[in-house]
Amino acid sequence: MSCDLCILEDRTNTYVETDEFIILDCDSCYVPMAVWKEHTMSISEENEKVMENALRESAIKHYENEYAWHIDKNQRAISDHLHWHARRAQYDFSE
């Protein structure tokens, strides 16, 4: 069985790519998404901080402010490969 997050064929917009993770627009919901490249659900606290900071910077660029979004770490469609989304906040207090 192949994993869509391991393959990452559809790259609409890439914000950051390192040896460990990539941040790109999700091809399902079109928001910034961080994906750990290794097929795992567990990374070190240090790596988690680095990836989260990179996702924050990417989300600020995408939404053009730091208030209109939040990081969603809930694994929905793919529950066995670490990935997070920077989703639009329910309430945008930037206006």
mmCIF file with all atom_site columns, N, CA and C in Angstrom, residues 38-75:
data_model
loop_
_atom_site.group_PDB
_atom_site.id
_atom_site.type_symbol
_atom_site.label_atom_id
_atom_site.label_alt_id
_atom_site.label_comp_id
_atom_site.label_asym_id
_atom_site.label_entity_id
_atom_site.label_seq_id
_atom_site.pdbx_PDB_ins_code
_atom_site.Cartn_x
_atom_site.Cartn_y
_atom_site.Cartn_z
_atom_site.occupancy
_atom_site.B_iso_or_equiv
_atom_site.pdbx_formal_charge
_atom_site.auth_seq_id
_atom_site.auth_comp_id
_atom_site.auth_asym_id
_atom_site.auth_atom_id
_atom_site.pdbx_PDB_model_num
ATOM 1   N N  . GLU A 1 38 ? 9.959  11.148 6.799  1.00 0.00 ? 38 GLU A N  1
ATOM 2   C CA . GLU A 1 38 ? 10.045 9.750  7.221  1.00 0.00 ? 38 GLU A CA 1
ATOM 3   C C  . GLU A 1 38 ? 8.658  9.276  7.646  1.00 0.00 ? 38 GLU A C  1
ATOM 4   N N  . HIS A 1 39 ? 8.308  8.065  7.292  1.00 0.00 ? 39 HIS A N  1
ATOM 5   C CA . HIS A 1 39 ? 6.983  7.524  7.635  1.00 0.00 ? 39 HIS A CA 1
ATOM 6   C C  . HIS A 1 39 ? 6.966  7.153  9.115  1.00 0.00 ? 39 HIS A C  1
ATOM 7   N N  . THR A 1 40 ? 6.477  8.091  9.929  1.00 0.00 ? 40 THR A N  1
ATOM 8   C CA . THR A 1 40 ? 6.432  7.913  11.378 1.00 0.00 ? 40 THR A CA 1
ATOM 9   C C  . THR A 1 40 ? 5.392  8.863  11.956 1.00 0.00 ? 40 THR A C  1
ATOM 10  N N  . MET A 1 41 ? 5.011  8.605  13.198 1.00 0.00 ? 41 MET A N  1
ATOM 11  C CA . MET A 1 41 ? 4.123  9.514  13.922 1.00 0.00 ? 41 MET A CA 1
ATOM 12  C C  . MET A 1 41 ? 4.848  10.135 15.103 1.00 0.00 ? 41 MET A C  1
ATOM 13  N N  . SER A 1 42 ? 6.130  9.846  15.270 1.00 0.00 ? 42 SER A N  1
ATOM 14  C CA . SER A 1 42 ? 6.873  10.307 16.436 1.00 0.00 ? 42 SER A CA 1
ATOM 15  C C  . SER A 1 42 ? 8.191  10.934 16.004 1.00 0.00 ? 42 SER A C  1
ATOM 16  N N  . ILE A 1 43 ? 8.379  12.212 16.366 1.00 0.00 ? 43 ILE A N  1
ATOM 17  C CA . ILE A 1 43 ? 9.642  12.889 16.104 1.00 0.00 ? 43 ILE A CA 1
ATOM 18  C C  . ILE A 1 43 ? 10.102 13.528 17.416 1.00 0.00 ? 43 ILE A C  1
ATOM 19  N N  . SER A 1 44 ? 11.361 13.902 17.477 1.00 0.00 ? 44 SER A N  1
ATOM 20  C CA . SER A 1 44 ? 11.897 14.498 18.698 1.00 0.00 ? 44 SER A CA 1
ATOM 21  C C  . SER A 1 44 ? 11.246 15.860 18.953 1.00 0.00 ? 44 SER A C  1
ATOM 22  N N  . GLU A 1 45 ? 11.298 16.282 20.197 1.00 0.00 ? 45 GLU A N  1
ATOM 23  C CA . GLU A 1 45 ? 10.738 17.589 20.574 1.00 0.00 ? 45 GLU A CA 1
ATOM 24  C C  . GLU A 1 45 ? 11.446 18.711 19.820 1.00 0.00 ? 45 GLU A C  1
ATOM 25  N N  . GLU A 1 46 ? 12.751 18.581 19.644 1.00 0.00 ? 46 GLU A N  1
ATOM 26  C CA . GLU A 1 46 ? 13.523 19.585 18.908 1.00 0.00 ? 46 GLU A CA 1
ATOM 27  C C  . GLU A 1 46 ? 13.065 19.668 17.448 1.00 0.00 ? 46 GLU A C  1
ATOM 28  N N  . ASN A 1 47 ? 12.913 18.528 16.785 1.00 0.00 ? 47 ASN A N  1
ATOM 29  C CA . ASN A 1 47 ? 12.442 18.519 15.396 1.00 0.00 ? 47 ASN A CA 1
ATOM 30  C C  . ASN A 1 47 ? 11.017 19.054 15.296 1.00 0.00 ? 47 ASN A C  1
ATOM 31  N N  . GLU A 1 48 ? 10.199 18.741 16.282 1.00 0.00 ? 48 GLU A N  1
ATOM 32  C CA . GLU A 1 48 ? 8.833  19.242 16.298 1.00 0.00 ? 48 GLU A CA 1
ATOM 33  C C  . GLU A 1 48 ? 8.813  20.770 16.350 1.00 0.00 ? 48 GLU A C  1
ATOM 34  N N  . LYS A 1 49 ? 9.667  21.354 17.182 1.00 0.00 ? 49 LYS A N  1
ATOM 35  C CA . LYS A 1 49 ? 9.743  22.823 17.292 1.00 0.00 ? 49 LYS A CA 1
ATOM 36  C C  . LYS A 1 49 ? 10.203 23.448 15.983 1.00 0.00 ? 49 LYS A C  1
ATOM 37  N N  . VAL A 1 50 ? 11.214 22.851 15.349 1.00 0.00 ? 50 VAL A N  1
ATOM 38  C CA . VAL A 1 50 ? 11.734 23.388 14.085 1.00 0.00 ? 50 VAL A CA 1
ATOM 39  C C  . VAL A 1 50 ? 10.654 23.343 13.007 1.00 0.00 ? 50 VAL A C  1
ATOM 40  N N  . MET A 1 51 ? 9.965  22.201 12.888 1.00 0.00 ? 51 MET A N  1
ATOM 41  C CA . MET A 1 51 ? 8.929  22.072 11.859 1.00 0.00 ? 51 MET A CA 1
ATOM 42  C C  . MET A 1 51 ? 7.755  23.001 12.151 1.00 0.00 ? 51 MET A C  1
ATOM 43  N N  . GLU A 1 52 ? 7.364  23.129 13.411 1.00 0.00 ? 52 GLU A N  1
ATOM 44  C CA . GLU A 1 52 ? 6.256  24.015 13.764 1.00 0.00 ? 52 GLU A CA 1
ATOM 45  C C  . GLU A 1 52 ? 6.599  25.472 13.474 1.00 0.00 ? 52 GLU A C  1
ATOM 46  N N  . ASN A 1 53 ? 7.812  25.893 13.781 1.00 0.00 ? 53 ASN A N  1
ATOM 47  C CA . ASN A 1 53 ? 8.220  27.268 13.472 1.00 0.00 ? 53 ASN A CA 1
ATOM 48  C C  . ASN A 1 53 ? 8.212  27.525 11.969 1.00 0.00 ? 53 ASN A C  1
ATOM 49  N N  . ALA A 1 54 ? 8.669  26.567 11.194 1.00 0.00 ? 54 ALA A N  1
ATOM 50  C CA . ALA A 1 54 ? 8.657  26.723 9.734  1.00 0.00 ? 54 ALA A CA 1
ATOM 51  C C  . ALA A 1 54 ? 7.221  26.785 9.210  1.00 0.00 ? 54 ALA A C  1
ATOM 52  N N  . LEU A 1 55 ? 6.325  25.987 9.780  1.00 0.00 ? 55 LEU A N  1
ATOM 53  C CA . LEU A 1 55 ? 4.915  26.040 9.374  1.00 0.00 ? 55 LEU A CA 1
ATOM 54  C C  . LEU A 1 55 ? 4.300  27.375 9.757  1.00 0.00 ? 55 LEU A C  1
ATOM 55  N N  . ARG A 1 56 ? 4.646  27.900 10.927 1.00 0.00 ? 56 ARG A N  1
ATOM 56  C CA . ARG A 1 56 ? 4.142  29.217 11.341 1.00 0.00 ? 56 ARG A CA 1
ATOM 57  C C  . ARG A 1 56 ? 4.561  30.303 10.341 1.00 0.00 ? 56 ARG A C  1
ATOM 58  N N  . GLU A 1 57 ? 5.833  30.315 9.984  1.00 0.00 ? 57 GLU A N  1
ATOM 59  C CA . GLU A 1 57 ? 6.329  31.310 9.018  1.00 0.00 ? 57 GLU A CA 1
ATOM 60  C C  . GLU A 1 57 ? 5.627  31.168 7.667  1.00 0.00 ? 57 GLU A C  1
ATOM 61  N N  . SER A 1 58 ? 5.413  29.944 7.238  1.00 0.00 ? 58 SER A N  1
ATOM 62  C CA . SER A 1 58 ? 4.728  29.694 5.964  1.00 0.00 ? 58 SER A CA 1
ATOM 63  C C  . SER A 1 58 ? 3.270  30.149 6.030  1.00 0.00 ? 58 SER A C  1
ATOM 64  N N  . ALA A 1 59 ? 2.612  29.906 7.162  1.00 0.00 ? 59 ALA A N  1
ATOM 65  C CA . ALA A 1 59 ? 1.215  30.307 7.327  1.00 0.00 ? 59 ALA A CA 1
ATOM 66  C C  . ALA A 1 59 ? 1.079  31.824 7.333  1.00 0.00 ? 59 ALA A C  1
ATOM 67  N N  . ILE A 1 60 ? 2.012  32.514 7.957  1.00 0.00 ? 60 ILE A N  1
ATOM 68  C CA . ILE A 1 60 ? 1.983  33.987 7.964  1.00 0.00 ? 60 ILE A CA 1
ATOM 69  C C  . ILE A 1 60 ? 2.074  34.506 6.534  1.00 0.00 ? 60 ILE A C  1
ATOM 70  N N  . LYS A 1 61 ? 2.931  33.912 5.724  1.00 0.00 ? 61 LYS A N  1
ATOM 71  C CA . LYS A 1 61 ? 3.036  34.312 4.314  1.00 0.00 ? 61 LYS A CA 1
ATOM 72  C C  . LYS A 1 61 ? 1.743  33.998 3.562  1.00 0.00 ? 61 LYS A C  1
ATOM 73  N N  . HIS A 1 62 ? 1.209  32.807 3.775  1.00 0.00 ? 62 HIS A N  1
ATOM 74  C CA . HIS A 1 62 ? 0.008  32.367 3.056  1.00 0.00 ? 62 HIS A CA 1
ATOM 75  C C  . HIS A 1 62 ? -1.205 33.240 3.396  1.00 0.00 ? 62 HIS A C  1
ATOM 76  N N  . TYR A 1 63 ? -1.444 33.456 4.686  1.00 0.00 ? 63 TYR A N  1
ATOM 77  C CA . TYR A 1 63 ? -2.623 34.209 5.127  1.00 0.00 ? 63 TYR A CA 1
ATOM 78  C C  . TYR A 1 63 ? -2.376 35.705 5.226  1.00 0.00 ? 63 TYR A C  1
ATOM 79  N N  . GLU A 1 64 ? -1.123 36.117 5.061  1.00 0.00 ? 64 GLU A N  1
ATOM 80  C CA . GLU A 1 64 ? -0.711 37.514 5.103  1.00 0.00 ? 64 GLU A CA 1
ATOM 81  C C  . GLU A 1 64 ? -0.982 38.180 6.447  1.00 0.00 ? 64 GLU A C  1
ATOM 82  N N  . ASN A 1 65 ? -1.041 37.383 7.505  1.00 0.00 ? 65 ASN A N  1
ATOM 83  C CA . ASN A 1 65 ? -1.073 37.892 8.870  1.00 0.00 ? 65 ASN A CA 1
ATOM 84  C C  . ASN A 1 65 ? -0.856 36.730 9.834  1.00 0.00 ? 65 ASN A C  1
ATOM 85  N N  . GLU A 1 66 ? -0.706 37.035 11.107 1.00 0.00 ? 66 GLU A N  1
ATOM 86  C CA . GLU A 1 66 ? -0.418 35.979 12.080 1.00 0.00 ? 66 GLU A CA 1
ATOM 87  C C  . GLU A 1 66 ? -1.610 35.597 12.932 1.00 0.00 ? 66 GLU A C  1
ATOM 88  N N  . TYR A 1 67 ? -2.810 36.057 12.585 1.00 0.00 ? 67 TYR A N  1
ATOM 89  C CA . TYR A 1 67 ? -3.986 35.816 13.420 1.00 0.00 ? 67 TYR A CA 1
ATOM 90  C C  . TYR A 1 67 ? -5.083 34.999 12.745 1.00 0.00 ? 67 TYR A C  1
ATOM 91  N N  . ALA A 1 68 ? -5.054 34.872 11.448 1.00 0.00 ? 68 ALA A N  1
ATOM 92  C CA . ALA A 1 68 ? -6.175 34.273 10.708 1.00 0.00 ? 68 ALA A CA 1
ATOM 93  C C  . ALA A 1 68 ? -6.104 32.759 10.613 1.00 0.00 ? 68 ALA A C  1
ATOM 94  N N  . TRP A 1 69 ? -5.233 32.117 11.333 1.00 0.00 ? 69 TRP A N  1
ATOM 95  C CA . TRP A 1 69 ? -5.018 30.684 11.172 1.00 0.00 ? 69 TRP A CA 1
ATOM 96  C C  . TRP A 1 69 ? -4.594 30.061 12.492 1.00 0.00 ? 69 TRP A C  1
ATOM 97  N N  . HIS A 1 70 ? -4.615 28.736 12.527 1.00 0.00 ? 70 HIS A N  1
ATOM 98  C CA . HIS A 1 70 ? -4.110 27.964 13.664 1.00 0.00 ? 70 HIS A CA 1
ATOM 99  C C  . HIS A 1 70 ? -3.502 26.669 13.128 1.00 0.00 ? 70 HIS A C  1
ATOM 100 N N  . ILE A 1 71 ? -2.608 26.067 13.894 1.00 0.00 ? 71 ILE A N  1
ATOM 101 C CA . ILE A 1 71 ? -2.004 24.804 13.486 1.00 0.00 ? 71 ILE A CA 1
ATOM 102 C C  . ILE A 1 71 ? -2.873 23.662 13.996 1.00 0.00 ? 71 ILE A C  1
ATOM 103 N N  . ASP A 1 72 ? -3.319 22.847 13.066 1.00 0.00 ? 72 ASP A N  1
ATOM 104 C CA . ASP A 1 72 ? -4.147 21.680 13.354 1.00 0.00 ? 72 ASP A CA 1
ATOM 105 C C  . ASP A 1 72 ? -3.251 20.441 13.262 1.00 0.00 ? 72 ASP A C  1
ATOM 106 N N  . LYS A 1 73 ? -3.030 19.790 14.394 1.00 0.00 ? 73 LYS A N  1
ATOM 107 C CA . LYS A 1 73 ? -2.166 18.602 14.431 1.00 0.00 ? 73 LYS A CA 1
ATOM 108 C C  . LYS A 1 73 ? -2.968 17.308 14.449 1.00 0.00 ? 73 LYS A C  1
ATOM 109 N N  . ASN A 1 74 ? -4.268 17.398 14.194 1.00 0.00 ? 74 ASN A N  1
ATOM 110 C CA . ASN A 1 74 ? -5.130 16.216 14.169 1.00 0.00 ? 74 ASN A CA 1
ATOM 111 C C  . ASN A 1 74 ? -4.919 15.465 12.852 1.00 0.00 ? 74 ASN A C  1
ATOM 112 N N  . GLN A 1 75 ? -4.547 14.200 12.944 1.00 0.00 ? 75 GLN A N  1
ATOM 113 C CA . GLN A 1 75 ? -4.303 13.369 11.769 1.00 0.00 ? 75 GLN A CA 1
ATOM 114 C C  . GLN A 1 75 ? -5.639 12.797 11.292 1.00 0.00 ? 75 GLN A C  1
#
